[in-house]
């Protein structure tokens, strides 16, 4: 009985707050709902709060723009929603979804084929093949802003046609193993396309002229371990304003110069380029299990490169001219030994070049003495990250702190390494020997305190211990 008055007061306060929320105009709710759905949240959740929210949601056409077309009625156990998209496996469901979008821009995902390792079993009938007819009947294809097509069931593909489709509003497209007519319709009619992802497949080889796509800046090509050939070379070279290029499982061996004057970001994933490259504006180069070998032993000149990331790449005898390099990230073990590491570092870091300000080293099996000698050549270094089985000895931490470590404390020795260093990250993940781990952990804390007492304190120090995958700050 004593709780009833209190509960009544709480209910009245809640009612007052809710009444204030109800006074918001529908336009405010529409803005909030659009931000909510942008994070792949489900718009149907908004329909069950109250009648006002339901009305506002139904009149906010942008939150109903994500539609998934599939021949399978169940995706991840859901028959109506998938990652914020409304799943439509019949013409009726698609017409209703298009009606809710009310003429607004559309984000269409077309999925036919394997899912979670299982082969979908469509009905190879006229009903299944007419699933996209509502897009054709209402000319809804004219409003498609984003298109993702994953079609791997070849039996169904033979019955699917995109004749007459045009994509004047399309800005982003992901085409994975799709029929040639869809590729052709997109590439011929999507004049406002900005982002495109294609993959080599048996249905439609890569051999297109993209010179008319003047707004296309982001291009990703998955070759599936197939050789590039003339078609792929022509496709990349034809893009007039390419800024970001991602190549996966590709091999370019044309023995001629590949020139992309507008390219700023290049990512190579399991890809190999054996060509002369002209990339005067390239700023970021990331390579994973990849290589670049200029013909006739010519060095790769990248005058604008500021970031170089290398992960498990065969370095060989490659030479880079990178006078503006600011960030160097290396994550691999140099199979050629210490000499190969020295050659690579001497190649990318020279006295006449700008000194890098950010260095990340992981999994490099080098002696601490060599690492100290290398860091001594980087007086402008501001951020250092070391990890991945790199065993750091006591002399390394003494050089980093500028002090000698004794059982009773430290004594001033000399000017420390990298006097401009502000951020230090050390990861002990991969250090299997327990004694080595605790010694490195102890020495790192001593070095941090020693620099704090001197004139070269760190602004930020992060330590990742061997038992955690999270960076922890230390003082």
Coordinates of C-alpha atoms in Angstrom, one line a residue:
X1 CA 0.0 0.0 0.0
X2 CA 2.9 2.4 0.7
X3 CA 4.2 1.9 -2.9
X4 CA 0.9 2.9 -4.6
X5 CA 1.3 6.7 -4.1
X6 CA 4.9 6.5 -5.3
X7 CA 3.9 4.5 -8.4
X8 CA 1.2 7.0 -9.1
X9 CA 3.6 9.9 -9.0
X10 CA 6.0 8.0 -11.3
X11 CA 3.2 7.2 -13.8
X12 CA 2.2 10.9 -13.8
X13 CA 5.8 12.0 -14.5
X14 CA 6.1 9.5 -17.3
X15 CA 2.8 10.6 -18.8
X16 CA 4.0 14.3 -18.7
X17 CA 7.3 13.4 -20.5
X18 CA 5.4 11.3 -23.0
X19 CA 2.9 14.1 -23.6
X20 CA 5.8 16.4 -24.4
X21 CA 7.2 13.9 -26.9
X22 CA 3.8 13.7 -28.6
X23 CA 3.9 17.4 -29.3
X24 CA 6.8 16.9 -31.7
X25 CA 5.7 17.4 -35.4
X26 CA 5.9 14.4 -37.7
X27 CA 8.8 16.0 -39.6
X28 CA 11.0 15.7 -36.5
X29 CA 10.1 12.1 -36.1
X30 CA 10.9 11.5 -39.8
X31 CA 14.4 12.9 -39.4
X32 CA 15.0 10.7 -36.3
X33 CA 13.6 7.6 -38.1
X34 CA 15.9 8.1 -41.0
X35 CA 19.0 8.3 -38.8
X36 CA 17.7 5.2 -36.9
X37 CA 17.3 3.1 -40.1
X38 CA 20.7 4.2 -41.5
X39 CA 22.4 1.8 -39.0
X40 CA 20.6 -1.2 -40.6
X41 CA 17.9 -1.0 -37.9
X42 CA 14.5 -2.3 -38.7
X43 CA 11.8 0.2 -39.6
X44 CA 9.1 -2.2 -38.6
X45 CA 10.0 -1.7 -35.0
X46 CA 8.8 1.9 -35.2
X47 CA 5.4 0.7 -36.3
X48 CA 4.6 -0.9 -32.9
X49 CA 5.3 2.1 -30.5
X50 CA 2.2 4.2 -31.0
X51 CA -0.2 5.4 -33.6
X52 CA 1.6 8.7 -34.1
X53 CA 4.9 6.9 -34.7
X54 CA 3.2 4.5 -37.1
X55 CA 1.7 7.4 -39.1
X56 CA 5.0 9.2 -39.2
X57 CA 6.9 6.1 -40.2
X58 CA 4.5 5.3 -43.0
X59 CA 4.9 8.9 -44.4
X60 CA 8.7 8.7 -44.2
X61 CA 9.4 7.0 -47.5
X62 CA 13.2 6.9 -47.1
X63 CA 13.1 4.4 -44.3
X64 CA 11.3 1.9 -46.6
X65 CA 13.9 2.2 -49.4
X66 CA 15.8 -1.0 -48.5
X67 CA 14.3 -4.0 -50.3
X68 CA 15.7 -7.5 -50.6
X69 CA 14.5 -9.6 -53.5
X70 CA 15.1 -13.3 -53.2
X71 CA 13.5 -16.5 -54.5
X72 CA 13.9 -18.0 -51.0
X73 CA 11.1 -16.9 -48.5
X74 CA 13.4 -17.4 -45.4
X75 CA 16.7 -15.6 -44.9
X76 CA 18.4 -16.1 -41.5
X77 CA 15.1 -17.4 -40.1
X78 CA 13.3 -14.2 -40.9
X79 CA 10.5 -14.1 -43.5
X80 CA 9.9 -10.3 -43.5
X81 CA 13.1 -8.5 -42.5
X82 CA 16.8 -8.9 -43.0
X83 CA 19.5 -6.4 -41.9
X84 CA 17.0 -3.5 -42.1
X85 CA 15.6 -4.6 -45.5
X86 CA 12.2 -5.9 -46.3
X87 CA 12.4 -9.4 -47.8
X88 CA 10.2 -9.9 -50.9
X89 CA 10.0 -13.3 -52.5
X90 CA 6.7 -12.7 -54.3
X91 CA 5.4 -10.0 -56.7
X92 CA 2.7 -9.0 -54.2
X93 CA 5.2 -8.3 -51.4
X94 CA 7.4 -6.4 -53.8
X95 CA 4.5 -4.2 -54.9
X96 CA 3.6 -3.4 -51.3
X97 CA 7.2 -2.5 -50.5
X98 CA 7.4 -0.2 -53.5
X99 CA 4.1 1.4 -52.4
X100 CA 5.5 2.2 -49.0
X101 CA 8.6 3.7 -50.6
X102 CA 6.1 6.1 -52.3
X103 CA 8.3 7.1 -55.2
X104 CA 11.5 7.7 -53.2
X105 CA 15.0 6.4 -53.9
X106 CA 15.5 2.6 -53.6
X107 CA 18.2 0.4 -52.2
X108 CA 17.8 -3.0 -53.9
X109 CA 19.5 -6.2 -52.9
X110 CA 18.9 -9.1 -55.2
X111 CA 20.0 -12.4 -53.7
X112 CA 19.7 -15.8 -55.5
X113 CA 21.9 -18.7 -54.7
X114 CA 23.9 -20.1 -51.8
X115 CA 23.2 -18.8 -48.3
X116 CA 25.0 -20.0 -45.1
X117 CA 26.6 -22.8 -47.1
X118 CA 23.2 -24.2 -48.3
X119 CA 22.0 -24.1 -51.9
X120 CA 18.7 -22.3 -52.2
X121 CA 16.0 -24.3 -54.0
X122 CA 13.9 -22.0 -56.2
X123 CA 10.8 -22.9 -58.2
X124 CA 12.0 -22.7 -61.8
X125 CA 8.7 -21.4 -63.0
X126 CA 7.3 -18.3 -64.6
X127 CA 6.2 -17.0 -61.1
X128 CA 9.8 -17.1 -59.8
X129 CA 11.2 -15.5 -63.0
X130 CA 8.6 -12.7 -62.8
X131 CA 9.7 -11.6 -59.4
X132 CA 11.3 -8.4 -60.7
X133 CA 8.3 -7.5 -63.0
X134 CA 6.9 -4.9 -60.5
X135 CA 10.2 -3.0 -60.9
X136 CA 9.6 -3.1 -64.7
X137 CA 5.9 -2.3 -64.6
X138 CA 6.2 0.8 -62.5
X139 CA 9.6 1.8 -63.9
X140 CA 10.8 1.6 -60.3
X141 CA 14.3 0.8 -61.6
X142 CA 14.6 4.5 -62.5
X143 CA 14.7 5.2 -58.7
X144 CA 17.3 2.6 -57.7
X145 CA 20.1 4.4 -55.8
X146 CA 22.0 1.4 -54.6
X147 CA 22.1 -2.1 -56.2
X148 CA 23.6 -5.2 -54.8
X149 CA 23.1 -8.4 -56.9
X150 CA 24.4 -11.7 -55.7
X151 CA 23.3 -14.3 -58.2
X152 CA 25.0 -17.7 -58.1
X153 CA 22.2 -20.1 -59.0
X154 CA 22.8 -20.5 -62.7
X155 CA 19.6 -22.4 -63.4
X156 CA 17.5 -19.4 -62.2
X157 CA 19.7 -16.9 -64.0
X158 CA 18.9 -18.4 -67.4
X159 CA 15.3 -17.3 -66.9
X160 CA 16.0 -13.9 -65.5
X161 CA 16.1 -10.9 -67.9
X162 CA 16.7 -7.2 -67.4
X163 CA 15.7 -6.0 -70.9
X164 CA 14.6 -2.4 -70.8
X165 CA 16.0 -1.6 -67.4
X166 CA 17.8 1.8 -67.0
X167 CA 19.6 3.1 -63.9
X168 CA 19.9 6.9 -64.2
X169 CA 19.8 7.4 -60.4
X170 CA 22.2 4.6 -59.5
X171 CA 25.1 5.7 -57.4
X172 CA 26.5 2.4 -56.0
X173 CA 26.5 -1.1 -57.5
X174 CA 27.8 -4.4 -56.3
X175 CA 27.5 -7.1 -59.1
X176 CA 28.6 -10.5 -58.0
X177 CA 28.3 -13.3 -60.6
X178 CA 25.4 -11.6 -62.5
X179 CA 24.2 -12.2 -66.1
X180 CA 25.8 -10.1 -68.8
X181 CA 22.7 -8.2 -69.6
X182 CA 22.5 -6.7 -66.0
X183 CA 26.2 -5.7 -66.2
X184 CA 25.6 -4.1 -69.6
X185 CA 22.4 -2.3 -68.5
X186 CA 24.2 -0.9 -65.4
X187 CA 27.4 0.2 -67.3
X188 CA 25.5 1.7 -70.2
X189 CA 22.7 3.6 -68.3
X190 CA 24.1 4.4 -64.8
X191 CA 25.6 7.8 -65.8
X192 CA 25.7 8.9 -62.1
X193 CA 27.5 5.9 -60.8
X194 CA 30.1 6.7 -58.2
X195 CA 31.0 3.3 -56.7
X196 CA 31.2 -0.1 -58.5
X197 CA 32.2 -3.6 -57.5
X198 CA 32.6 -6.3 -60.1
X199 CA 33.9 -9.8 -60.2
X200 CA 35.3 -12.0 -63.0
X201 CA 33.0 -14.9 -63.7
X202 CA 32.2 -17.5 -66.4
X203 CA 29.1 -15.7 -67.4
X204 CA 30.5 -12.3 -68.2
X205 CA 34.3 -11.7 -68.5
X206 CA 35.7 -8.4 -67.5
X207 CA 36.1 -6.4 -70.7
X208 CA 34.4 -3.0 -70.6
X209 CA 34.9 0.6 -71.6
X210 CA 34.0 2.7 -68.5
X211 CA 35.2 6.0 -70.0
X212 CA 31.7 7.5 -70.0
X213 CA 31.3 7.0 -66.2
X214 CA 32.8 10.4 -65.3
X215 CA 31.5 10.3 -61.7
X216 CA 32.9 6.9 -61.0
X217 CA 35.6 7.3 -58.3
X218 CA 35.5 3.9 -56.4
X219 CA 36.2 0.7 -58.2
X220 CA 36.7 -2.8 -56.8
X221 CA 37.5 -5.8 -59.0
X222 CA 37.5 -9.4 -57.7
X223 CA 39.3 -11.6 -60.2
X224 CA 38.9 -15.0 -58.5
X225 CA 42.5 -16.0 -59.1
X226 CA 42.1 -15.4 -62.8
X227 CA 44.7 -13.6 -65.0
X228 CA 43.8 -10.0 -65.9
X229 CA 44.3 -10.1 -69.6
X230 CA 43.6 -7.3 -72.0
X231 CA 40.0 -6.9 -70.8
X232 CA 40.8 -6.1 -67.1
X233 CA 43.7 -3.8 -68.1
X234 CA 41.3 -1.9 -70.5
X235 CA 38.6 -1.7 -67.8
X236 CA 40.8 0.0 -65.2
X237 CA 42.6 2.3 -67.7
X238 CA 39.3 3.5 -69.1
X239 CA 38.0 5.1 -65.9
X240 CA 38.6 8.8 -66.2
X241 CA 38.4 10.0 -62.6
X242 CA 39.3 6.9 -60.6
X243 CA 40.3 7.7 -57.0
X244 CA 40.0 4.5 -55.1
X245 CA 41.0 1.1 -56.6
X246 CA 40.7 -2.3 -54.8
X247 CA 42.0 -5.4 -56.6
X248 CA 41.4 -8.9 -55.2
X249 CA 43.0 -12.2 -56.4
X250 CA 44.2 -10.4 -59.6
X251 CA 47.4 -10.7 -61.7
X252 CA 48.4 -8.0 -64.1
X253 CA 51.1 -8.9 -66.5
X254 CA 50.8 -6.7 -69.6
X255 CA 54.4 -5.6 -69.9
X256 CA 53.3 -2.1 -70.6
X257 CA 52.7 1.0 -68.4
X258 CA 49.5 1.2 -66.4
X259 CA 48.8 4.9 -65.9
X260 CA 46.1 6.2 -63.6
X261 CA 46.8 9.9 -63.0
X262 CA 43.8 10.5 -60.6
X263 CA 44.3 7.5 -58.4
X264 CA 44.9 8.3 -54.7
X265 CA 44.2 5.0 -52.8
X266 CA 45.2 1.5 -54.0
X267 CA 44.6 -1.7 -52.1
X268 CA 46.0 -5.1 -53.3
X269 CA 44.6 -8.3 -51.8
X270 CA 46.3 -11.4 -53.0
X271 CA 47.2 -9.6 -56.2
X272 CA 50.4 -9.3 -58.2
X273 CA 51.3 -6.5 -60.7
X274 CA 54.2 -7.0 -63.0
X275 CA 54.0 -3.8 -64.9
X276 CA 55.4 -0.3 -64.9
X277 CA 53.0 2.0 -63.0
X278 CA 52.4 5.7 -63.3
X279 CA 50.5 6.8 -60.2
X280 CA 51.6 10.5 -59.6
X281 CA 48.8 11.3 -57.2
X282 CA 48.8 8.0 -55.2
X283 CA 48.7 8.7 -51.4
X284 CA 47.8 5.4 -49.8
X285 CA 49.1 1.9 -50.8
X286 CA 48.0 -1.2 -48.9
X287 CA 49.2 -4.6 -49.9
X288 CA 48.2 -8.0 -48.4
X289 CA 49.9 -11.1 -49.7
X290 CA 50.7 -9.1 -52.9
X291 CA 53.5 -7.7 -54.8
X292 CA 54.4 -5.0 -57.4
X293 CA 57.3 -5.7 -59.7
X294 CA 58.2 -3.1 -62.3
X295 CA 59.5 -4.5 -65.6
X296 CA 63.2 -4.4 -66.4
X297 CA 63.9 -3.7 -62.7
X298 CA 62.7 -0.2 -62.8
X299 CA 62.0 1.3 -59.4
X300 CA 58.4 2.2 -58.5
X301 CA 58.2 6.0 -58.2
X302 CA 55.4 7.2 -56.0
X303 CA 56.1 10.9 -55.4
X304 CA 52.9 11.6 -53.5
X305 CA 52.7 8.5 -51.4
X306 CA 52.2 9.3 -47.7
X307 CA 51.0 5.9 -46.4
X308 CA 52.5 2.4 -47.1
X309 CA 51.0 -0.7 -45.6
X310 CA 52.6 -4.1 -46.1
X311 CA 51.1 -7.4 -44.8
X312 CA 52.6 -10.8 -45.6
X313 CA 54.1 -9.7 -48.9
X314 CA 57.1 -11.1 -50.8
X315 CA 59.5 -8.1 -50.9
X316 CA 62.1 -9.6 -53.2
X317 CA 64.3 -7.0 -54.8
X318 CA 61.6 -4.3 -55.1
X319 CA 62.7 -0.7 -55.0
X320 CA 60.4 2.2 -54.1
X321 CA 60.9 5.9 -54.5
X322 CA 58.7 7.4 -51.8
X323 CA 60.1 10.9 -50.8
X324 CA 56.8 12.0 -49.1
X325 CA 56.2 8.9 -46.9
X326 CA 54.6 9.8 -43.6
X327 CA 53.2 6.5 -42.3
X328 CA 54.8 3.0 -42.7
X329 CA 53.0 -0.1 -41.5
X330 CA 54.7 -3.5 -41.8
X331 CA 53.2 -6.8 -40.6
X332 CA 55.2 -9.7 -41.7
X333 CA 58.3 -11.8 -41.1
X334 CA 61.1 -11.1 -43.7
X335 CA 62.0 -14.5 -45.0
X336 CA 65.3 -13.2 -46.3
X337 CA 66.5 -12.4 -42.8
X338 CA 67.8 -9.3 -41.3
X339 CA 69.6 -8.2 -44.4
X340 CA 66.4 -8.1 -46.4
X341 CA 64.8 -6.0 -43.7
X342 CA 67.7 -3.6 -43.8
X343 CA 67.6 -3.3 -47.5
X344 CA 63.9 -2.6 -47.5
X345 CA 64.2 0.1 -44.8
X346 CA 67.1 1.7 -46.5
X347 CA 65.1 1.8 -49.7
X348 CA 62.0 3.5 -48.4
X349 CA 63.7 5.7 -45.8
X350 CA 66.6 7.9 -47.0
X351 CA 68.2 11.1 -45.6
X352 CA 66.9 13.1 -48.6
X353 CA 63.3 11.9 -48.0
X354 CA 60.8 13.4 -45.5
X355 CA 61.2 11.5 -42.2
X356 CA 58.1 9.3 -41.4
X357 CA 56.0 10.4 -38.5
X358 CA 54.1 7.1 -37.9
X359 CA 55.6 3.6 -37.8
X360 CA 53.9 0.3 -37.1
X361 CA 55.9 -2.9 -36.9
X362 CA 54.3 -6.3 -36.3
X363 CA 55.7 -9.8 -36.6
X364 CA 59.1 -8.8 -37.7
X365 CA 61.8 -11.0 -36.3
X366 CA 64.7 -8.5 -36.0
X367 CA 67.2 -8.0 -33.2
X368 CA 66.6 -5.1 -30.8
X369 CA 70.0 -3.7 -31.7
X370 CA 69.0 -3.4 -35.4
X371 CA 65.7 -1.9 -34.4
X372 CA 67.5 0.8 -32.3
X373 CA 69.8 1.6 -35.2
X374 CA 66.8 2.0 -37.5
X375 CA 64.8 4.2 -35.1
X376 CA 67.8 6.5 -34.6
X377 CA 67.3 7.5 -38.2
X378 CA 63.8 8.7 -37.5
X379 CA 64.1 11.9 -35.5
X380 CA 60.7 13.2 -36.5
X381 CA 58.8 10.1 -35.5
X382 CA 55.7 10.9 -33.5
X383 CA 53.9 7.6 -33.2
X384 CA 55.4 4.1 -32.7
X385 CA 53.6 0.8 -32.6
X386 CA 55.4 -2.5 -32.0
X387 CA 53.9 -6.0 -31.6
X388 CA 53.3 -9.5 -33.0
X389 CA 56.1 -11.7 -31.5
X390 CA 58.7 -8.9 -31.6
X391 CA 60.9 -9.6 -28.6
X392 CA 62.4 -6.4 -27.2
X393 CA 65.4 -6.6 -25.0
X394 CA 66.5 -4.4 -22.1
X395 CA 68.9 -2.3 -24.2
X396 CA 66.0 -1.3 -26.5
X397 CA 64.0 0.1 -23.6
X398 CA 67.2 1.8 -22.2
X399 CA 67.7 3.5 -25.6
X400 CA 64.1 4.5 -25.8
X401 CA 64.2 6.1 -22.3
X402 CA 67.8 7.4 -22.5
X403 CA 68.6 5.8 -19.2
X404 CA 70.4 2.8 -17.8
X405 CA 68.3 0.5 -15.8
X406 CA 69.6 -0.7 -12.4
X407 CA 68.0 -2.7 -9.6
X408 CA 67.8 0.5 -7.5
X409 CA 66.4 2.6 -10.3
X410 CA 67.7 4.4 -13.4
X411 CA 70.6 6.6 -14.2
X412 CA 70.7 9.3 -16.9
X413 CA 72.5 8.0 -19.9
X414 CA 72.0 10.1 -23.1
X415 CA 69.3 11.6 -25.3
X416 CA 66.6 9.0 -25.9
X417 CA 65.5 7.6 -29.2
X418 CA 62.9 9.6 -31.2
X419 CA 62.8 12.7 -29.1
X420 CA 59.6 13.9 -30.9
X421 CA 57.7 10.6 -30.0
X422 CA 54.3 11.4 -28.5
X423 CA 52.4 8.1 -28.8
X424 CA 53.7 4.6 -27.9
X425 CA 51.9 1.3 -28.5
X426 CA 53.4 -2.0 -27.5
X427 CA 51.5 -5.3 -27.9
X428 CA 52.7 -8.4 -26.1
X429 CA 50.4 -10.7 -27.9
X430 CA 52.4 -13.6 -29.4
X431 CA 55.1 -13.5 -26.7
X432 CA 55.0 -17.2 -25.6
X433 CA 57.8 -17.1 -23.1
X434 CA 56.4 -16.0 -19.7
X435 CA 59.7 -14.7 -18.4
X436 CA 60.3 -12.6 -21.5
X437 CA 56.8 -11.3 -21.3
X438 CA 57.1 -10.1 -17.7
X439 CA 60.6 -8.6 -18.4
X440 CA 59.3 -6.6 -21.4
X441 CA 56.3 -5.5 -19.4
X442 CA 58.5 -4.3 -16.5
X443 CA 61.0 -2.5 -18.8
X444 CA 58.2 -0.7 -20.7
X445 CA 56.8 0.8 -17.6
X446 CA 60.3 1.8 -16.4
X447 CA 61.0 3.5 -19.8
X448 CA 57.7 5.4 -19.7
X449 CA 58.4 6.7 -16.2
X450 CA 62.0 7.6 -17.1
X451 CA 61.0 9.7 -20.1
X452 CA 58.3 11.4 -18.0
X453 CA 60.9 12.5 -15.6
X454 CA 63.1 13.9 -18.4
X455 CA 62.3 16.4 -21.1
X456 CA 60.7 13.9 -23.5
X457 CA 57.5 12.6 -21.9
X458 CA 54.9 10.5 -23.9
X459 CA 51.5 12.0 -24.3
X460 CA 49.8 8.6 -24.8
X461 CA 51.0 5.1 -23.9
X462 CA 49.0 2.0 -24.8
X463 CA 49.9 -1.6 -23.7
X464 CA 48.2 -4.7 -24.9
X465 CA 49.1 -7.7 -22.7
X466 CA 49.4 -11.3 -23.8
X467 CA 46.0 -12.3 -22.3
X468 CA 43.9 -9.5 -23.8
X469 CA 43.2 -8.2 -27.3
X470 CA 42.4 -4.7 -26.0
X471 CA 44.7 -1.7 -25.7
X472 CA 45.0 -0.3 -22.2
X473 CA 46.4 3.1 -21.3
X474 CA 49.3 3.4 -18.8
X475 CA 51.0 6.2 -17.0

